[in-house]
Coordinates of C-alpha atoms and ligand atoms in Angstrom, one line a residue:
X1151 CA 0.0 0.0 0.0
X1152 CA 1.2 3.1 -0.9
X1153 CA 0.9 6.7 1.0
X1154 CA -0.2 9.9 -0.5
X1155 CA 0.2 13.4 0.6
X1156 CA -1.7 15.9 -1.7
X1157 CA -1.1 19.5 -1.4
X1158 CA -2.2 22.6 -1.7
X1159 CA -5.7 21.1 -3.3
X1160 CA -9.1 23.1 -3.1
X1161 CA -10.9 20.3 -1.1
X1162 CA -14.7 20.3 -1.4
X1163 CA -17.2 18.1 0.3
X1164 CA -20.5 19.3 1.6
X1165 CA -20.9 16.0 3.2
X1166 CA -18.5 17.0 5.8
X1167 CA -18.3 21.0 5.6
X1168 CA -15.4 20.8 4.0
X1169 CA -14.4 23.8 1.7
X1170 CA -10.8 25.5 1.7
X1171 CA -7.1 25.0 0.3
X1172 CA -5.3 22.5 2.3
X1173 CA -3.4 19.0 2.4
X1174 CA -4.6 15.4 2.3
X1175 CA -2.8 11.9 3.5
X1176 CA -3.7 8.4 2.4
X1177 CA -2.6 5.9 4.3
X1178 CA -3.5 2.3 3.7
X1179 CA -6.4 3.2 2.3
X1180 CA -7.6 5.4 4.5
X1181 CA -8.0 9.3 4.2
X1182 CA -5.4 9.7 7.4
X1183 CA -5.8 12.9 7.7
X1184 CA -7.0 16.4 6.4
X1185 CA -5.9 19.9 7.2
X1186 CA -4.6 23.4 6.3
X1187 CA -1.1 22.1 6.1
X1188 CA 0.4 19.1 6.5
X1189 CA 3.9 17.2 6.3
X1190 CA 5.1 14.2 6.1
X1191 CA 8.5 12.1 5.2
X1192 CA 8.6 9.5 2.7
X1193 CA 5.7 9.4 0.9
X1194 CA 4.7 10.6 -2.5
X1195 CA 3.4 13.9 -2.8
X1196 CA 1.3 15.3 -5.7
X1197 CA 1.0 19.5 -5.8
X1198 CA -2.5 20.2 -6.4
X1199 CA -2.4 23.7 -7.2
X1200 CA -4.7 25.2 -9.0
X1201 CA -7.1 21.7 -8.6
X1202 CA -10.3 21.0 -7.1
X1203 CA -10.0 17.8 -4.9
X1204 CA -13.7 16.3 -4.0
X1205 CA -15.0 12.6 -3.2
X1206 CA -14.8 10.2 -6.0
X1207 CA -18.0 10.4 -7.7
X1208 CA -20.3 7.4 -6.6
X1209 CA -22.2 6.9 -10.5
X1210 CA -25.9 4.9 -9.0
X1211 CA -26.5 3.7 -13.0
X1212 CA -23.9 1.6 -14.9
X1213 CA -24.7 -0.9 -17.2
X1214 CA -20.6 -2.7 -17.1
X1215 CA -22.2 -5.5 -19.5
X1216 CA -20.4 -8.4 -17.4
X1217 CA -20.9 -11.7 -17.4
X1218 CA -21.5 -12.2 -21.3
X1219 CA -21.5 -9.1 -22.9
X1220 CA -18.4 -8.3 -22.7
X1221 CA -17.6 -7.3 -26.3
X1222 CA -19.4 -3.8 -25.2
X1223 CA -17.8 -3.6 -21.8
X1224 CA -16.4 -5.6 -19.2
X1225 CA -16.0 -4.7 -15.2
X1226 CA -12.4 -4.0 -16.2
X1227 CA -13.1 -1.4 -18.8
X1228 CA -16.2 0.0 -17.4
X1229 CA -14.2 0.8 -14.4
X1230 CA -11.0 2.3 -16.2
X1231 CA -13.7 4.8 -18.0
X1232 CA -14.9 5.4 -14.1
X1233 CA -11.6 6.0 -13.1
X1234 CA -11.2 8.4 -16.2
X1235 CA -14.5 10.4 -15.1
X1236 CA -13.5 10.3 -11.4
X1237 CA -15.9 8.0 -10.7
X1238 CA -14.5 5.7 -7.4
X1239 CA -18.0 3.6 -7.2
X1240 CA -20.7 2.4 -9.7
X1241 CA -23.9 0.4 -9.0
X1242 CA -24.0 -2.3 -12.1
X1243 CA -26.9 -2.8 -13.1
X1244 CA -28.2 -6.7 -13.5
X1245 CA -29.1 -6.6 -17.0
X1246 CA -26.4 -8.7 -18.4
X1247 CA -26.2 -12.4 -19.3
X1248 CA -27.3 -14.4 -17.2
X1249 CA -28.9 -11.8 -15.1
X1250 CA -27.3 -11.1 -12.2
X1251 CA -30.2 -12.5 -10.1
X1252 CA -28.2 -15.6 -8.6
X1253 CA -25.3 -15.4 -5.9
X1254 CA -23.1 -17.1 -7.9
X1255 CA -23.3 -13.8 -10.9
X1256 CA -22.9 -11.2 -7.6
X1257 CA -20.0 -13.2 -6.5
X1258 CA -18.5 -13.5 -9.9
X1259 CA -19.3 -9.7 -9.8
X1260 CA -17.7 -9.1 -7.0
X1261 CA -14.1 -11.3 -7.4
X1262 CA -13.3 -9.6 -10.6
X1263 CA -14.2 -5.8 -9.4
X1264 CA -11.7 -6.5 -6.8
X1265 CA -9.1 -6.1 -9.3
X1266 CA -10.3 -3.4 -10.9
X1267 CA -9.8 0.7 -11.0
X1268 CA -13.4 1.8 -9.1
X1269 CA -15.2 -0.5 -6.7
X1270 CA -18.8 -2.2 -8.3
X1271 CA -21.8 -2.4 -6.1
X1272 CA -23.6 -5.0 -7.9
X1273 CA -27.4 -4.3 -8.0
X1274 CA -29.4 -7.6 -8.1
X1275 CA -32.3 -8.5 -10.0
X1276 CA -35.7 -8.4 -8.9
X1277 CA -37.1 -11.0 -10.8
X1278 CA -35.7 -14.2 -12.3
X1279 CA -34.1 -13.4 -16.1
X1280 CA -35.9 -10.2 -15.7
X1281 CA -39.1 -11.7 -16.4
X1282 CA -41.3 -10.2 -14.4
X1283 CA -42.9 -13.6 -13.4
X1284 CA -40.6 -14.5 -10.0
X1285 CA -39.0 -12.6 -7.3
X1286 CA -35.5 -13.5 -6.6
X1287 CA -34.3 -14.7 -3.2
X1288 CA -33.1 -11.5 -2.0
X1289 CA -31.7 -12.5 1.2
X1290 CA -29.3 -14.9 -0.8
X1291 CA -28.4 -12.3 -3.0
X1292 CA -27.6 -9.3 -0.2
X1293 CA -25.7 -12.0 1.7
X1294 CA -23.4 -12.7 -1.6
X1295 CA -23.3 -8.5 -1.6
X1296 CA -26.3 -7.4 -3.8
X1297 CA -26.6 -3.6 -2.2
X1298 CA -29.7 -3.0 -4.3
X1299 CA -32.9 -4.4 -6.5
X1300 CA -33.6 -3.6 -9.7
X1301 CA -35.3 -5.0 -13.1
X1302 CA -33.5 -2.1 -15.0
X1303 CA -33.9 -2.3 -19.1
X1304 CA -36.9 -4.7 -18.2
X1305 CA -38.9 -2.9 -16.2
X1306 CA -41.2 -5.2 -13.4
X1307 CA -44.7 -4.9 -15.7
X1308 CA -46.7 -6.5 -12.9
X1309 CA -47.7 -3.6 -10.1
X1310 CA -48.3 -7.1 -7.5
X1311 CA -44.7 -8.0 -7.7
X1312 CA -43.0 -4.4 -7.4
X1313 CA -45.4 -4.0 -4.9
X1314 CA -43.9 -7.0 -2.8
X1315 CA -40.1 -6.4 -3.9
X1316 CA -40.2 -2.8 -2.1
X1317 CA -41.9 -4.6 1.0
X1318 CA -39.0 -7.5 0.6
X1319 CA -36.4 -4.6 0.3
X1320 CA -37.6 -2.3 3.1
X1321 CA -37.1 -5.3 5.8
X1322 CA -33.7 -5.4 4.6
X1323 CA -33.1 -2.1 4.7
X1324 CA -31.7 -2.2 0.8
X1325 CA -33.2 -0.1 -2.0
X1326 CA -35.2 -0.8 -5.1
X1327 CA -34.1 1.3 -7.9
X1328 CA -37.1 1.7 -10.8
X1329 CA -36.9 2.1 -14.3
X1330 CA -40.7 3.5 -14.5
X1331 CA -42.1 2.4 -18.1
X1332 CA -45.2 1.0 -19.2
X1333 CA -44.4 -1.1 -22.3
X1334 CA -47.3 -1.1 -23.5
X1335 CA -47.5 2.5 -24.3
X1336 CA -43.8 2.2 -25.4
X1337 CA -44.5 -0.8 -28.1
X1338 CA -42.7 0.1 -30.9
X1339 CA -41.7 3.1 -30.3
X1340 CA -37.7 4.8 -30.8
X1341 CA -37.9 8.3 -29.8
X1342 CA -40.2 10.8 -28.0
X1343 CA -43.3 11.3 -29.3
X1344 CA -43.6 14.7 -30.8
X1345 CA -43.0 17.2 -33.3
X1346 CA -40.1 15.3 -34.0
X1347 CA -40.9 11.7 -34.4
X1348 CA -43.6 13.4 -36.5
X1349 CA -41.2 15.6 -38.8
X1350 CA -39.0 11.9 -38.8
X1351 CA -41.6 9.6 -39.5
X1352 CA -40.6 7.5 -37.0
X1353 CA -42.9 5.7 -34.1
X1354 CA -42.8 7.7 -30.7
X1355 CA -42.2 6.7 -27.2
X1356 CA -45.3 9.0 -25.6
X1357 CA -44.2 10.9 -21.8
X1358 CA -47.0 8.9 -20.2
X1359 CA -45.0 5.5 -20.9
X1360 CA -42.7 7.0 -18.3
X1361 CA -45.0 8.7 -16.3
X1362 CA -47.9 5.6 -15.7
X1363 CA -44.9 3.6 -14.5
X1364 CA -43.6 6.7 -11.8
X1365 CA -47.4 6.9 -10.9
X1366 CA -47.3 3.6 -10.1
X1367 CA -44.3 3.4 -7.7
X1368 CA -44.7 6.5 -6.3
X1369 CA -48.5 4.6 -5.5
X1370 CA -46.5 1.8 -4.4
X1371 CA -44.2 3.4 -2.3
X1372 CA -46.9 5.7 -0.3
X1373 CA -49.2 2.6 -0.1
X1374 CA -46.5 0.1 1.0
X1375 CA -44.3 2.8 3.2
X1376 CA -41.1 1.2 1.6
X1377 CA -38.6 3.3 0.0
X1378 CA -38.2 3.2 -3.5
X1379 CA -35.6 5.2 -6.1
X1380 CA -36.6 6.3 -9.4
X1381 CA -34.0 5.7 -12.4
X1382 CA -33.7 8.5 -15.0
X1383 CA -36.0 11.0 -14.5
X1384 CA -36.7 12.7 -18.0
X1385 CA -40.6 14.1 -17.9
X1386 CA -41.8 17.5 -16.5
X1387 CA -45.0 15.2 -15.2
X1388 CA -42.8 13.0 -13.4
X1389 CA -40.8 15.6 -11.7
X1390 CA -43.9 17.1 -10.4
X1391 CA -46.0 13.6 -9.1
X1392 CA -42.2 13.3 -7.2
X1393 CA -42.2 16.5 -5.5
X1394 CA -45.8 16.3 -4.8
X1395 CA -45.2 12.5 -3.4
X1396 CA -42.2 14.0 -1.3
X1397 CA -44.8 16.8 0.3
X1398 CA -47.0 13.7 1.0
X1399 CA -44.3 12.2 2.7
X1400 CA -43.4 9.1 0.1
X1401 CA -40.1 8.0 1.0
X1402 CA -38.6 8.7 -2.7
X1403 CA -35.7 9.5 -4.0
X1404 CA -34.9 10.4 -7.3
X1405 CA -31.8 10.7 -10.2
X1406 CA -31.5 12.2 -13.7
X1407 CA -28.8 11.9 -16.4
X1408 CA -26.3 14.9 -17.7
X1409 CA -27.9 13.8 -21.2
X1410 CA -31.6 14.7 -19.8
X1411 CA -31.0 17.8 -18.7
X1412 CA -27.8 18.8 -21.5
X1413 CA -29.9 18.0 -24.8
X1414 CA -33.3 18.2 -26.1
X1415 CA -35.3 15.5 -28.8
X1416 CA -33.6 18.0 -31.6
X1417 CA -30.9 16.1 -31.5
X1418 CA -32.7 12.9 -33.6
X1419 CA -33.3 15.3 -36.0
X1420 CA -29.7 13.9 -37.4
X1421 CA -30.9 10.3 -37.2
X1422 CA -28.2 9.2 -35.4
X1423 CA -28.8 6.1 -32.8
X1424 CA -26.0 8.1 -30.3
X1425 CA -28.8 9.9 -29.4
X1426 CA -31.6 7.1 -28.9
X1427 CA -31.5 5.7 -25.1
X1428 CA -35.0 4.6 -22.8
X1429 CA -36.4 7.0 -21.3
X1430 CA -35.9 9.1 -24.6
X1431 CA -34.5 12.5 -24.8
X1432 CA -37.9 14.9 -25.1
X1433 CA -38.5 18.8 -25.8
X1434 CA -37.3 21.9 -24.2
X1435 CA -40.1 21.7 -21.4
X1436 CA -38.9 18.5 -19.9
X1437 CA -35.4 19.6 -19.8
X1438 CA -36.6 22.9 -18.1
X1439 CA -38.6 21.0 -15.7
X1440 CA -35.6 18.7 -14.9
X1441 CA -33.0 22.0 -14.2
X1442 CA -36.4 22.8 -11.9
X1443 CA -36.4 19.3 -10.2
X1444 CA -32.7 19.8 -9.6
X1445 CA -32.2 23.0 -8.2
X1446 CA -35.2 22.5 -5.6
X1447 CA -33.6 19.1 -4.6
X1448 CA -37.3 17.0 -5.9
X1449 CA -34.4 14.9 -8.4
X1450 CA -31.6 14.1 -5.3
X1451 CA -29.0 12.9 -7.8
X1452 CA -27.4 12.4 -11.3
X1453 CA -26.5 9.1 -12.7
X1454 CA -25.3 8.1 -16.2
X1455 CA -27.1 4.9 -17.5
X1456 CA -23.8 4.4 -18.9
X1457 CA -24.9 2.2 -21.4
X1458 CA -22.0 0.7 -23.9
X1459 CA -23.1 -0.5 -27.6
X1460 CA -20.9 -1.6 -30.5
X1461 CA -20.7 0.9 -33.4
X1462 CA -22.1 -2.4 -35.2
X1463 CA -25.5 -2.0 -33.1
X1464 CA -25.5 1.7 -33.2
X1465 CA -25.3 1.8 -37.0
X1466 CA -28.9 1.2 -38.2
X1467 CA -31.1 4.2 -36.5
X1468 CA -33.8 2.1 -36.7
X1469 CA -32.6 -1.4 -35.3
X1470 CA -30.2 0.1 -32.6
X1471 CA -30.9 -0.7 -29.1
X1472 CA -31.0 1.9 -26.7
X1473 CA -28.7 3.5 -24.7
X1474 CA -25.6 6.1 -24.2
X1475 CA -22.3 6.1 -22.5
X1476 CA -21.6 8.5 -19.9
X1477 CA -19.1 8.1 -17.5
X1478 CA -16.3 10.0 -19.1
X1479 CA -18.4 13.1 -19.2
X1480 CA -20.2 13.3 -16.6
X1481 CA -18.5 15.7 -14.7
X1482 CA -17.7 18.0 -17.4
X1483 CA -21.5 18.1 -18.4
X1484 CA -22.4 18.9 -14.4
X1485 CA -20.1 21.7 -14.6
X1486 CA -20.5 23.0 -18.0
X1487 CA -24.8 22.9 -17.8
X1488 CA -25.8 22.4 -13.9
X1489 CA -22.5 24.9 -12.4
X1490 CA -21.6 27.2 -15.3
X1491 CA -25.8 28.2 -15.9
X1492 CA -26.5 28.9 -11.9
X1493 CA -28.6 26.2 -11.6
X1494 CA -26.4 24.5 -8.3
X1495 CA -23.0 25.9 -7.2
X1496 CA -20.2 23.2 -8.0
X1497 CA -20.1 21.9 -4.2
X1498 CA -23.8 21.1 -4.3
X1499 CA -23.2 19.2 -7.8
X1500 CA -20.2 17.1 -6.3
X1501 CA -22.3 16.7 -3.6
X1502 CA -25.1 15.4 -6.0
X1503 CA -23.0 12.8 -7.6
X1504 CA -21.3 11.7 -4.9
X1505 CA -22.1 11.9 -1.6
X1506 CA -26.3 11.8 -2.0
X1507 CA -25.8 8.9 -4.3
X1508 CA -23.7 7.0 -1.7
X1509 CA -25.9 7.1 0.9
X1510 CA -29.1 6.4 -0.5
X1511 CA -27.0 3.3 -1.6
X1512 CA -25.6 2.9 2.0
X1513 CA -22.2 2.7 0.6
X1514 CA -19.6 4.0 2.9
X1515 CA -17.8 6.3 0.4
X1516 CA -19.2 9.5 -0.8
X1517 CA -17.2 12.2 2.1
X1518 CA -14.1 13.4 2.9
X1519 CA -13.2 12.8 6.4
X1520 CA -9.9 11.3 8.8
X1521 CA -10.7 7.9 8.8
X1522 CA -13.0 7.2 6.1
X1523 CA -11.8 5.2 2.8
X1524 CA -9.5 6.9 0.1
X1525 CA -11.8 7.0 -2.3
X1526 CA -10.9 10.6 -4.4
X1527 CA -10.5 12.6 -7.6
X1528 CA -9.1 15.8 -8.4
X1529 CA -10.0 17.7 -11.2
X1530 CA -9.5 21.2 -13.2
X1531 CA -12.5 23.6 -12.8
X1532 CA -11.3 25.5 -15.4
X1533 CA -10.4 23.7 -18.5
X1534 CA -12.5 23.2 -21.1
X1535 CA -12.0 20.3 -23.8
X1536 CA -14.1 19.1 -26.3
X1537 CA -15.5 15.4 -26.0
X1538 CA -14.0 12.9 -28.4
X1539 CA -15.0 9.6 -27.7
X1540 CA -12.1 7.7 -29.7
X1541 CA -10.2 8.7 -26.7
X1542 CA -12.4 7.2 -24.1
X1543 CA -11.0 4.3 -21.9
X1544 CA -14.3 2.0 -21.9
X1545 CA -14.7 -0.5 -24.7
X1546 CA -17.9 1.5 -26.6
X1547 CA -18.3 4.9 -28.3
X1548 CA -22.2 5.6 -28.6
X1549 CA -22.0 9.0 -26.7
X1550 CA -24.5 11.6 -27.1
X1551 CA -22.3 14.3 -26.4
X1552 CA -19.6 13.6 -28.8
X1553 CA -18.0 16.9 -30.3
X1554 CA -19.6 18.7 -27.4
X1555 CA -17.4 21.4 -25.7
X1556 CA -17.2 20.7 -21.3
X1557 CA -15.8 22.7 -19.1
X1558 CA -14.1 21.1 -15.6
X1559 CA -11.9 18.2 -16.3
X1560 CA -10.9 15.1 -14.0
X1561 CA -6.5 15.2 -13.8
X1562 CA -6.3 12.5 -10.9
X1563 CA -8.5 9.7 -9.5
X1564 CA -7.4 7.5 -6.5
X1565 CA -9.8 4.6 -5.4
X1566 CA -8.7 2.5 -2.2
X1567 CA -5.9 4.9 -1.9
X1568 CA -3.9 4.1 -5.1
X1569 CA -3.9 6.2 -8.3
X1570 CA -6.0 4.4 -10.5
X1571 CA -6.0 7.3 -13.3
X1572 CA -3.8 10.4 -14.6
X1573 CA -4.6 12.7 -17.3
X1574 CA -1.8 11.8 -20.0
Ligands
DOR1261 O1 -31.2 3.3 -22.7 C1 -31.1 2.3 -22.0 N1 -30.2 1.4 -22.1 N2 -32.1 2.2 -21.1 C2 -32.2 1.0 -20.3 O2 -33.2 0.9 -19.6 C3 -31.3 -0.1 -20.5 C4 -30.0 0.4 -21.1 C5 -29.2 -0.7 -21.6 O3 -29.0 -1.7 -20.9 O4 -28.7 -0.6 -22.7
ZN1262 ZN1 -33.3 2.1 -17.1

C-alpha cells in the first residue's frame, strides 16, 4: 500500500463542511488525515495547485455489460472509463447475461471488481431473467453483496410483484431502484413522441409511458411505506408527481442523467442512434422541468445509464438498441450545464454525484473525512476540452455528447488509496 500526501488542493465536500485550500494523507487506504497544512516524510506527494480535490464520484447507474456481454464492456473497462470520469464507485446494473439475479453472478461480480480501477456495487435483480414472473431470493443475493434491487432495461410490468419487492427490500433495509415504463405505451416506439418523431416519420415513445410507470411506484411506495428510487428522471410530469409524493411524505428518491438535462429531442433530428436511449431524450419543457427538479432538490442525484453498444449495433437508427455512454463526461457536463448556468454551485453538484448517491446506496464512500476510505479525484474547474469519444478508456463509443465542448476536467483519480488514473 502506498501513501499519498496531496497539497495545496481546493478540497470540497458538503458532506462534511469541508471547503478550503489545504493538504490530504492516504494511508492504507484510508484518508489519514485532512488539514490546512500538513507534512510528512517519505511518501509521494502530488502538488494540487490550482485543482479541485472532492470525493470520488459514486455513478448509481452503470450498465458494465459483465458476465456475457463483454464485447461492449467488461468490469475492467467500465471501471478504467470510471476511473477516467473520477468515478470511485458504480452500482451495475443486472441486465447482463445471465442476469445477475443468482449469488453465484454477484459473486462472480464481485471477485473480478476486486481487481479493478473503481469498486462495483452489484445491484441484483428483482425477478428471475428479468421476467417479471418470479422474485428473486433477496436474502441470498444481499448475503453474496447485492446492495440493491432492480429489473433495470426490463422494467417489473406486474404492479403485485413491485409491490412485494419494495416490501422484501424495506425489511432489509436495501433499496429498489425503478426504471418507471409501461411497455405497452412504449410498443414500438424509438424516440419521444412529438413534433419530432412526427417531422422523422418515426414511431414515438409518448411521456405517459414514463409517467404511468412513476405513478405507479410512487402509489406503491406511499401505499407500502417502503422506500423506492426512481432511475432517469426525464418528464416534467414525473418531476412534479415526485415533488408532490415527497410533500406527502413518500419515501422517494430520485436521479437524472447529464444527457436529460444537457440535450433536447432536436438532436434525432440527425438520425443518429447516439442519441436514442430509454427513457428518450424529449422537448425543451422537460429539460426545463428537470434543471427545476434539480435545483429544488425533488431529483436528489445524477447518474449516467452508462450504457456501452458496439458501433455495429449503433449503426442502423432504426434497429439500434437503446442507450448512451456517460461516464467519461459526466462531470464536465455537471459543470458545463448544472454549475456554469447557476442552476447549483459546483459543491452542491459534487455533492449530488457523490455523496447523496452513496448514501441512498448505503455505501460508505461518498465524504471526505480522517478515517474514512481513500476514495478521491481531483479535477480542473477550469479547463475546457471538447468530447471525443475515440479517446475514451471503456470499450464503446455511442455517446450523445460527442463533439460537445465541457468545461471542468478530472486530472487525478485514487480509489482504495492508489492512483488508478492520470490525465496523460
Ligand atoms: O437506454 C437504456 N439502455 N435504457 C435502459 O433501460 C437499458 C439500457 C441498456 O441496458 O442498454
Ligand atoms: Zn433504465
Amino acid at each position: 500500500m502506498s501513501e499519498w500526501l496531496i497539497r495545496h488542493a481546493h478540497m470540497l465536500d458538503l458532506s462534511a463542511g469541508v471547503d478550503y485550500t489545504g493538504d490530504i494523507l492516504l494511508e492504507n487506504g484510508c484518508i489519514a488525515q485532512i488539514g490546512p497544512f500538513l507534512s510528512r516524510r517519505g511518501c509521494r506527494t502530488l502538488d494540487a495547485d490550482g485543482l479541485c480535490l472532492a470525493p470520488g464520484l459514486v455513478d448509481m447507474h452503470v450498465h458494465l455489460r459483465d458476465p456475457g456481454l463483454t464485447h461492449k464492456e467488461d468490469i475492467e473497462s467500465g471501471c478504467e472509463a470510471a476511473a477516467a470520469g473520477g468515478v470511485t464507485s458504480v452500482a451495475a446494473m443486472p441486465n447482463t447475461a445471465p442476469a445477475a439475479d443468482s449469488p453465484e453472478t454477484i459473486r462472480y461480480i464481485l471477485e473480478k471488481a476486486s481487481h479493478a480501477k473503481a469498486r462495483v456495487l452489484p445491484v441484483a435483480a428483482i425477478t428471475k431473467g428479468l421476467t417479471g414472473k418470479e422474485l428473486t431470493d433477496f436474502e441470498a443475493l444481499k448475503r453474496a453483496g447485492a446492495v440493491a434491487f432492480s429489473d433495470d432495461g426490463c422494467p417489473v410490468s406486474t404492479a403485485y410483484f413491485m409491490a412485494e419487492a419494495m416490501r422484501r427490500a424495506a425489511s432489509m433495509g436495501v433499496p429498489v431502484l425503478a426504471h418507471c415504463e409501461d411497455k405497452t405505451l412504449t410498443r414500438n416506439g424509438l424516440i419521444h413522441e412529438g413534433a419530432v418523431s412526427q417531422a422523422l416519420g418515426v414511431p414515438g415513445v409518448p411521456a405517459a409511458a414514463e409517467d404511468v410507470g412513476t405513478a405507479r411506484e410512487l402509489s406503491l411506495s406511499l401505499s407500502t411505506g417502503a422506500p423506492v428510487h426512481i432511475c432517469h428522471v426525464s418528464t416534467a410530469v414525473s418531476v412534479q408527481m415526485i415533488r408532490a409524493a415527497k410533500k406527502m411524505g413518500a419515501k422517494v428518491t430520485a436521479e437524472t442523467c447529464p444527457h436529460y438535462f444537457m440535450m433536447t429531442d432536436e438532436k434525432l433530428l440527425a438520425c443518429d442512434a447516439d442519441y436514442r436511449m430509454s427513457p428518450p431524450l424529449r422537448p425543451e419543457r422537460d429539460r426545463l422541468a428537470i434543471l427545476e427538479g434539480l435545483q429544488d432538490g425533488t431529483i436528489d442525484a445524477i447518474a449516467t445509464d452508462h450504457a456501452p453498444h458496439t458501433a455495429e449495433e449503433k449503426a442502423d437508427f432504426v434497429k439500434a438498441p437503446n442507450g448512451v455512454i456517460g461516464l467519461e463526461t459526466s462531470l464536465g457536463a455537471g459543470i458545463t450545464c448544472l454549475v456554469g448556468q447557476g442552476v447549483m454551485s459546483l459543491p452542491e453538484l459534487l455533492y449530488r454525484m457523490s455523496s447523496v448517491p452513496a448514501r441512498i446506496l448505503k455505501a460508505p464512500c461518498g465524504t471526505l473525512r480522517e478515517g474514512g476510505i481513500a476514495d478521491i479525484m481531483l479535477f480542473d474547474p477550469q479547463e475546457s476540452w471538447v468530447v471525443e469519444p475515440a479517446r475514451f478508456h471503456g470499450k464503446s463509443r455511442n455517446s450523445a455528447f460527442k463533439g460537445l465542448r465541457l468545461q471542468g476536467r478530472v486530472q487525478y483519480t485514487f480509489c482504495r488509496g492508489e492512483l488508478v488514473y492520470q490525465r496523460a
